[in-house]
């Protein structure tokens, strides 16, 4: 007798969903791409997302976090249960923020930014009403992580002029260390938010959540190279939506955000450069559709622009502003050459 083949991930998900909900799965799709952990299931009376991650512990953690946060806010998916290693959650909308924000401008774009930022602050507030701080991991809270994060500045080493001697990596590492008071979703790139039919924006994908300062979530959004709003505009949005119960003054919050975001952007530029060397430049449409790294010279230039703006806001990072401006000029030149080719 031959061996029975193991069911595929899709087959496992369908079988688990039909048992869990007592409904037939009519259709299965993968809005984020076939290589993603989540599938959208059409159950007739409702659509739900099913998530089967390589690390089932992360799946169970995400389910627990969504359940706890859901008691205090409506800015996230509802967890609909866990079956073994598979989590089910509501579909928060078919319109991804990264795609929708690129379609509009002016007041509509500004309103989307306001909704995204306000929702993050509400999620943080909801977390402070739970006991999540007693059980979630502290993110970026060891020397190896911090050395890698701040050490990314060596990306600028081979540029004309190199890295200014005024830059003090040790002082930056000390400033960014030890912040573990606030829940953070992590990975708040605009592709991880969606808008439903009534215009309500919600954030999803809490796989990597944990505890840190809080401003890191806004660094992920503003430092998203596909995010089209100017950095100074985003500062105004954060000031307008700021929650004074977060434990920081607005001045302290923005100062930390500026320093952290400087190095977050360097990480994004490094990733873009690495992927461009490996895959070549990609189209903006493809990048947004699959929520891919922003491997387009315009997106790389946008990231550099963000880095230049925020690095200039703090004496700790001001020595790096010239590096960002030089990198922006280089990526803009690549974009121009591609358009004229």
CSV table of C-alpha atoms in Angstrom, one decimal:
chain,number,residue,atom,x,y,z
A,1,UNK,CA,0.0,0.0,0.0
A,2,UNK,CA,1.5,3.4,-1.0
A,3,UNK,CA,2.0,6.2,1.4
A,4,UNK,CA,-0.8,8.8,1.7
A,5,UNK,CA,0.4,12.2,0.8
A,6,UNK,CA,0.2,15.0,3.4
A,7,UNK,CA,-2.5,17.5,2.7
A,8,UNK,CA,-1.3,20.9,1.3
A,9,UNK,CA,-1.5,24.0,3.5
A,10,UNK,CA,-4.6,25.1,1.4
A,11,UNK,CA,-6.3,21.7,2.0
A,12,UNK,CA,-5.6,21.8,5.7
A,13,UNK,CA,-7.0,25.3,5.9
A,14,UNK,CA,-10.2,24.5,4.0
A,15,UNK,CA,-10.8,21.3,6.0
A,16,UNK,CA,-10.2,23.2,9.3
A,17,UNK,CA,-12.5,26.1,8.3
A,18,UNK,CA,-15.4,23.9,7.3
A,19,UNK,CA,-15.2,22.1,10.6
A,20,UNK,CA,-14.8,25.2,12.6
A,21,UNK,CA,-17.6,27.2,11.0
A,22,UNK,CA,-19.8,24.4,9.9
A,23,UNK,CA,-20.0,26.0,6.4
A,24,UNK,CA,-18.7,25.0,3.0
A,25,UNK,CA,-15.7,27.0,1.6
A,26,UNK,CA,-16.9,28.2,-1.8
A,27,UNK,CA,-13.7,29.8,-2.9
A,28,UNK,CA,-10.1,30.4,-1.8
A,29,UNK,CA,-8.0,33.3,-2.8
A,30,UNK,CA,-4.6,34.8,-1.8
A,31,UNK,CA,-4.8,38.6,-2.0
A,32,UNK,CA,-1.3,39.0,-0.7
A,33,UNK,CA,0.2,36.5,-3.0
A,34,UNK,CA,0.5,32.7,-3.0
A,35,UNK,CA,3.6,32.7,-0.8
A,36,UNK,CA,1.8,34.5,2.1
A,37,UNK,CA,0.6,32.8,5.2
A,38,UNK,CA,-3.0,34.0,5.0
A,39,UNK,CA,-5.8,32.9,2.6
A,40,UNK,CA,-9.2,34.6,2.1
A,41,UNK,CA,-12.1,32.1,2.4
A,42,UNK,CA,-15.5,32.6,0.9
A,43,UNK,CA,-18.0,30.9,3.3
A,44,UNK,CA,-21.1,32.2,1.5
A,45,UNK,CA,-22.5,34.3,4.3
A,46,UNK,CA,-19.1,35.8,5.1
A,47,UNK,CA,-15.5,36.1,4.1
A,48,UNK,CA,-12.8,35.2,6.6
A,49,UNK,CA,-9.0,35.1,6.6
A,50,UNK,CA,-7.3,31.9,7.7
A,51,UNK,CA,-3.7,32.1,8.7
A,52,UNK,CA,-1.2,29.2,8.9
A,53,UNK,CA,2.2,30.5,9.8
A,54,UNK,CA,5.4,28.4,9.9
A,55,UNK,CA,5.7,29.2,13.6
A,56,UNK,CA,2.4,28.2,15.3
A,57,UNK,CA,3.4,30.0,18.5
A,58,UNK,CA,3.2,33.3,16.6
A,59,UNK,CA,-0.2,32.4,15.4
A,60,UNK,CA,-1.5,31.7,18.9
A,61,UNK,CA,0.2,34.9,20.2
A,62,UNK,CA,-1.5,36.9,17.5
A,63,UNK,CA,-4.9,35.3,18.2
A,64,UNK,CA,-4.5,36.1,21.9
A,65,UNK,CA,-3.4,39.7,21.3
A,66,UNK,CA,-6.3,40.4,18.9
A,67,UNK,CA,-8.8,39.0,21.4
A,68,UNK,CA,-7.4,41.1,24.2
A,69,UNK,CA,-7.2,44.3,22.2
A,70,UNK,CA,-10.6,43.7,20.7
A,71,UNK,CA,-12.2,44.2,24.1
A,72,UNK,CA,-11.2,47.9,24.0
A,73,UNK,CA,-11.0,49.0,20.3
A,74,UNK,CA,-12.4,48.3,16.9
A,75,UNK,CA,-9.3,49.2,14.8
A,76,UNK,CA,-8.2,45.6,14.3
A,77,UNK,CA,-9.6,42.3,12.9
A,78,UNK,CA,-11.7,40.2,15.2
A,79,UNK,CA,-10.2,36.8,16.0
A,80,UNK,CA,-12.8,34.1,15.1
A,81,UNK,CA,-11.0,31.3,16.8
A,82,UNK,CA,-8.0,29.0,16.4
A,83,UNK,CA,-8.1,25.4,15.1
A,84,UNK,CA,-4.8,23.7,15.8
A,85,UNK,CA,-2.2,25.9,14.1
A,86,UNK,CA,-4.7,27.9,12.0
A,87,UNK,CA,-6.2,31.2,13.1
A,88,UNK,CA,-9.4,32.7,11.7
A,89,UNK,CA,-10.0,36.4,11.6
A,90,UNK,CA,-12.5,38.8,10.0
A,91,UNK,CA,-11.7,40.4,6.7
A,92,UNK,CA,-11.3,44.1,7.6
A,93,UNK,CA,-11.6,45.3,4.0
A,94,UNK,CA,-10.6,44.7,0.4
A,95,UNK,CA,-9.1,48.1,-0.1
A,96,UNK,CA,-5.5,48.1,1.0
A,97,UNK,CA,-4.3,51.5,2.4
A,98,UNK,CA,-1.0,51.4,0.3
A,99,UNK,CA,-3.0,51.2,-2.9
A,100,UNK,CA,-5.9,53.6,-1.9
A,101,UNK,CA,-3.6,56.4,-0.6
A,102,UNK,CA,-1.8,56.4,-4.0
A,103,UNK,CA,-5.0,56.9,-5.9
A,104,UNK,CA,-6.0,60.2,-4.2
A,105,UNK,CA,-4.4,63.4,-3.2
A,106,UNK,CA,-5.1,66.6,-1.2
A,107,UNK,CA,-7.7,66.3,1.5
A,108,UNK,CA,-8.6,62.7,0.8
A,109,UNK,CA,-5.0,61.6,1.2
A,110,UNK,CA,-4.6,63.7,4.3
A,111,UNK,CA,-7.7,62.1,5.8
A,112,UNK,CA,-6.3,58.6,5.2
A,113,UNK,CA,-3.1,59.5,7.0
A,114,UNK,CA,-5.1,60.9,9.9
A,115,UNK,CA,-7.2,57.7,10.1
A,116,UNK,CA,-4.1,55.5,10.0
A,117,UNK,CA,-2.3,57.5,12.7
A,118,UNK,CA,-5.3,57.8,15.0
A,119,UNK,CA,-6.0,54.1,14.8
A,120,UNK,CA,-2.5,53.3,15.9
A,121,UNK,CA,-2.8,55.6,18.9
A,122,UNK,CA,-6.1,53.9,19.8
A,123,UNK,CA,-4.6,50.5,19.5
A,124,UNK,CA,-1.8,51.6,21.9
A,125,UNK,CA,-4.4,53.0,24.3
A,126,UNK,CA,-6.3,49.7,24.2
A,127,UNK,CA,-3.2,47.8,25.0
A,128,UNK,CA,-2.6,49.9,28.1
A,129,UNK,CA,-6.0,48.6,29.4
A,130,UNK,CA,-4.8,45.0,29.2
A,131,UNK,CA,-2.1,42.9,30.8
A,132,UNK,CA,-0.3,42.4,27.6
A,133,UNK,CA,2.7,44.2,28.9
A,134,UNK,CA,3.3,41.4,31.4
A,135,UNK,CA,3.6,38.7,28.8
A,136,UNK,CA,4.8,40.1,25.4
A,137,UNK,CA,8.4,40.1,24.3
A,138,UNK,CA,10.5,43.2,24.6
A,139,UNK,CA,11.5,44.1,21.0
A,140,UNK,CA,15.0,45.2,20.1
A,141,UNK,CA,16.1,45.0,23.7
A,142,UNK,CA,19.6,43.4,23.4
A,143,UNK,CA,23.0,44.7,22.3
A,144,UNK,CA,23.2,42.5,19.2
A,145,UNK,CA,19.9,43.9,17.9
A,146,UNK,CA,20.9,47.5,18.6
A,147,UNK,CA,24.4,47.1,17.2
A,148,UNK,CA,22.8,45.9,13.9
A,149,UNK,CA,20.2,48.6,13.9
A,150,UNK,CA,22.5,51.5,14.5
A,151,UNK,CA,25.4,49.9,12.7
A,152,UNK,CA,23.3,50.0,9.4
A,153,UNK,CA,24.8,53.5,9.1
A,154,UNK,CA,27.9,51.8,7.5
A,155,UNK,CA,25.8,51.7,4.4
A,156,UNK,CA,26.9,55.3,3.9
A,157,UNK,CA,30.5,54.6,4.5
A,158,UNK,CA,31.5,54.4,0.9
A,159,UNK,CA,29.7,57.5,-0.2
A,160,UNK,CA,31.8,60.7,-1.0
A,161,UNK,CA,32.8,62.2,2.4
A,162,UNK,CA,31.9,59.0,4.2
A,163,UNK,CA,30.3,59.3,7.7
A,164,UNK,CA,30.9,62.5,9.6
A,165,UNK,CA,33.2,62.2,12.6
A,166,UNK,CA,30.5,64.1,14.6
A,167,UNK,CA,28.3,61.0,14.5
A,168,UNK,CA,28.3,59.1,17.8
A,169,UNK,CA,26.9,55.6,17.4
A,170,UNK,CA,27.3,54.8,21.1
A,171,UNK,CA,25.2,57.8,22.2
A,172,UNK,CA,22.5,56.9,19.7
A,173,UNK,CA,22.4,53.3,21.0
A,174,UNK,CA,22.1,54.5,24.6
A,175,UNK,CA,19.3,56.9,23.7
A,176,UNK,CA,17.3,54.2,21.9
A,177,UNK,CA,17.8,51.5,24.5
A,178,UNK,CA,15.6,50.5,27.4
A,179,UNK,CA,12.2,51.5,26.1
A,180,UNK,CA,9.8,48.7,26.8
A,181,UNK,CA,6.7,50.3,28.3
A,182,UNK,CA,4.3,50.4,25.3
A,183,UNK,CA,2.7,47.8,23.2
A,184,UNK,CA,3.7,48.1,19.5
A,185,UNK,CA,2.0,46.3,16.6
A,186,UNK,CA,5.3,46.5,14.6
A,187,UNK,CA,5.4,46.4,10.8
A,188,UNK,CA,2.9,49.2,10.4
A,189,UNK,CA,3.6,49.6,6.7
A,190,UNK,CA,0.7,50.9,4.8
A,191,UNK,CA,0.1,47.5,3.1
A,192,UNK,CA,-0.9,46.2,6.5
A,193,UNK,CA,-4.0,48.3,6.9
A,194,UNK,CA,-7.3,48.1,4.9
A,195,UNK,CA,-10.4,50.1,4.4
A,196,UNK,CA,-13.9,48.5,4.5
A,197,UNK,CA,-17.0,49.4,2.5
A,198,UNK,CA,-18.0,52.0,5.0
A,199,UNK,CA,-14.7,53.7,4.9
A,200,UNK,CA,-13.4,52.4,8.2
A,201,UNK,CA,-9.6,51.8,8.4
A,202,UNK,CA,-8.2,48.9,10.4
A,203,UNK,CA,-4.7,47.5,11.0
A,204,UNK,CA,-3.9,43.8,10.6
A,205,UNK,CA,-1.0,41.4,10.9
A,206,UNK,CA,0.1,41.5,14.5
A,207,UNK,CA,2.5,38.6,14.2
A,208,UNK,CA,5.5,40.5,15.4
A,209,UNK,CA,3.9,42.6,18.1
A,210,UNK,CA,5.7,43.3,21.4
A,211,UNK,CA,6.7,46.0,23.8
A,212,UNK,CA,8.9,49.1,23.1
A,213,UNK,CA,8.5,52.9,23.1
A,214,UNK,CA,5.5,53.2,20.8
A,215,UNK,CA,6.8,55.6,18.2
A,216,UNK,CA,8.3,52.7,16.3
A,217,UNK,CA,4.8,52.0,14.8
A,218,UNK,CA,4.8,55.5,13.3
A,219,UNK,CA,8.4,54.9,12.0
A,220,UNK,CA,7.2,51.9,10.1
A,221,UNK,CA,4.4,53.9,8.5
A,222,UNK,CA,6.3,57.1,7.7
A,223,UNK,CA,9.4,55.2,6.7
A,224,UNK,CA,7.4,53.0,4.3
A,225,UNK,CA,9.0,54.0,1.1
A,226,UNK,CA,5.7,53.6,-0.8
A,227,UNK,CA,4.0,56.1,1.6
A,228,UNK,CA,3.5,59.2,-0.5
A,229,UNK,CA,3.0,61.9,2.2
A,230,UNK,CA,5.7,64.4,3.0
A,231,UNK,CA,7.5,63.8,6.3
A,232,UNK,CA,6.7,67.3,7.7
A,233,UNK,CA,3.0,66.7,6.9
A,234,UNK,CA,3.2,63.4,8.8
A,235,UNK,CA,4.6,65.2,11.8
A,236,UNK,CA,1.6,67.5,11.8
A,237,UNK,CA,-0.7,64.5,11.6
A,238,UNK,CA,1.0,62.9,14.6
A,239,UNK,CA,0.7,66.2,16.6
A,240,UNK,CA,-3.0,66.5,15.8
A,241,UNK,CA,-3.7,62.8,16.8
A,242,UNK,CA,-1.3,62.6,19.7
A,243,UNK,CA,-2.5,60.8,22.8
A,244,UNK,CA,-1.1,62.5,25.9
A,245,UNK,CA,-1.9,59.5,28.1
A,246,UNK,CA,0.9,57.6,26.3
A,247,UNK,CA,3.4,58.6,29.0
A,248,UNK,CA,5.5,61.1,27.0
A,249,UNK,CA,5.2,64.7,26.1
A,250,UNK,CA,4.8,65.5,22.5
A,251,UNK,CA,8.3,67.0,22.3
A,252,UNK,CA,9.8,63.8,23.8
A,253,UNK,CA,7.8,61.6,21.5
A,254,UNK,CA,8.8,63.4,18.3
A,255,UNK,CA,12.4,63.5,19.3
A,256,UNK,CA,12.5,59.8,19.9
A,257,UNK,CA,10.6,59.2,16.6
A,258,UNK,CA,13.1,61.3,14.7
A,259,UNK,CA,16.1,59.4,16.0
A,260,UNK,CA,14.6,56.0,15.6
A,261,UNK,CA,13.1,56.7,12.2
A,262,UNK,CA,16.5,57.8,10.9
A,263,UNK,CA,17.9,54.3,11.3
A,264,UNK,CA,14.7,52.5,10.3
A,265,UNK,CA,14.9,54.3,7.0
A,266,UNK,CA,18.6,53.3,6.6
A,267,UNK,CA,17.4,49.7,7.0
A,268,UNK,CA,14.7,50.2,4.3
A,269,UNK,CA,17.3,51.7,1.9
A,270,UNK,CA,19.6,48.8,2.5
A,271,UNK,CA,16.8,46.4,1.7
A,272,UNK,CA,15.8,48.2,-1.4
A,273,UNK,CA,19.4,48.3,-2.7
A,274,UNK,CA,19.9,44.6,-2.0
A,275,UNK,CA,16.7,43.6,-3.7
A,276,UNK,CA,17.4,45.8,-6.7
A,277,UNK,CA,20.8,44.2,-7.2
A,278,UNK,CA,19.1,40.8,-7.0
A,279,UNK,CA,15.9,41.3,-8.9
A,280,UNK,CA,16.3,44.6,-10.8
A,281,UNK,CA,13.9,47.5,-10.4
A,282,UNK,CA,10.2,46.6,-10.1
A,283,UNK,CA,7.1,48.5,-11.1
A,284,UNK,CA,5.2,50.6,-8.5
A,285,UNK,CA,2.0,48.7,-9.4
A,286,UNK,CA,3.5,45.3,-8.6
A,287,UNK,CA,5.1,46.6,-5.4
A,288,UNK,CA,1.8,47.9,-4.1
A,289,UNK,CA,-0.2,44.9,-5.3
A,290,UNK,CA,1.9,42.4,-3.4
A,291,UNK,CA,3.0,44.7,-0.6
A,292,UNK,CA,6.6,44.1,-1.7
A,293,UNK,CA,9.8,46.0,-0.7
A,294,UNK,CA,9.8,49.3,-2.6
A,295,UNK,CA,12.3,48.3,-5.2
A,296,UNK,CA,11.8,51.3,-7.4
A,297,UNK,CA,14.2,54.3,-7.6
A,298,UNK,CA,11.4,56.8,-6.8
A,299,UNK,CA,10.5,54.9,-3.7
A,300,UNK,CA,14.1,54.7,-2.7
A,301,UNK,CA,14.4,58.5,-3.2
A,302,UNK,CA,11.3,59.0,-1.0
A,303,UNK,CA,12.9,57.0,1.8
A,304,UNK,CA,16.0,59.1,1.6
A,305,UNK,CA,13.9,62.3,1.7
A,306,UNK,CA,12.2,61.0,4.9
A,307,UNK,CA,15.6,60.1,6.4
A,308,UNK,CA,17.0,63.6,5.6
A,309,UNK,CA,14.1,65.3,7.2
A,310,UNK,CA,14.0,63.3,10.4
A,311,UNK,CA,17.8,63.0,10.9
A,312,UNK,CA,18.0,66.9,10.8
A,313,UNK,CA,15.6,67.1,13.8
A,314,UNK,CA,18.1,65.8,16.4
A,315,UNK,CA,21.7,66.6,17.2
A,316,UNK,CA,22.3,62.9,17.5
A,317,UNK,CA,21.5,62.2,13.8
A,318,UNK,CA,22.1,65.6,12.1
A,319,UNK,CA,25.6,64.5,11.0
A,320,UNK,CA,23.8,61.9,8.7
A,321,UNK,CA,21.6,64.4,6.9
A,322,UNK,CA,24.1,65.0,4.1
A,323,UNK,CA,24.4,61.2,3.5
A,324,UNK,CA,20.6,61.0,3.0
A,325,UNK,CA,20.6,63.9,0.6
A,326,UNK,CA,23.5,62.4,-1.4
A,327,UNK,CA,21.7,59.1,-1.6
A,328,UNK,CA,18.4,60.8,-2.6
A,329,UNK,CA,20.2,62.5,-5.4
A,330,UNK,CA,21.7,59.2,-6.6
A,331,UNK,CA,18.3,57.4,-6.7
A,332,UNK,CA,16.6,60.4,-8.3
A,333,UNK,CA,19.2,60.3,-11.1
A,334,UNK,CA,18.6,56.6,-11.6
A,335,UNK,CA,14.8,57.3,-11.9
A,336,UNK,CA,15.4,60.1,-14.4
A,337,UNK,CA,17.7,57.9,-16.5
A,338,UNK,CA,15.1,55.1,-16.6
A,339,UNK,CA,12.4,57.5,-17.7
A,340,UNK,CA,14.5,58.9,-20.5
A,341,UNK,CA,15.7,55.5,-21.7
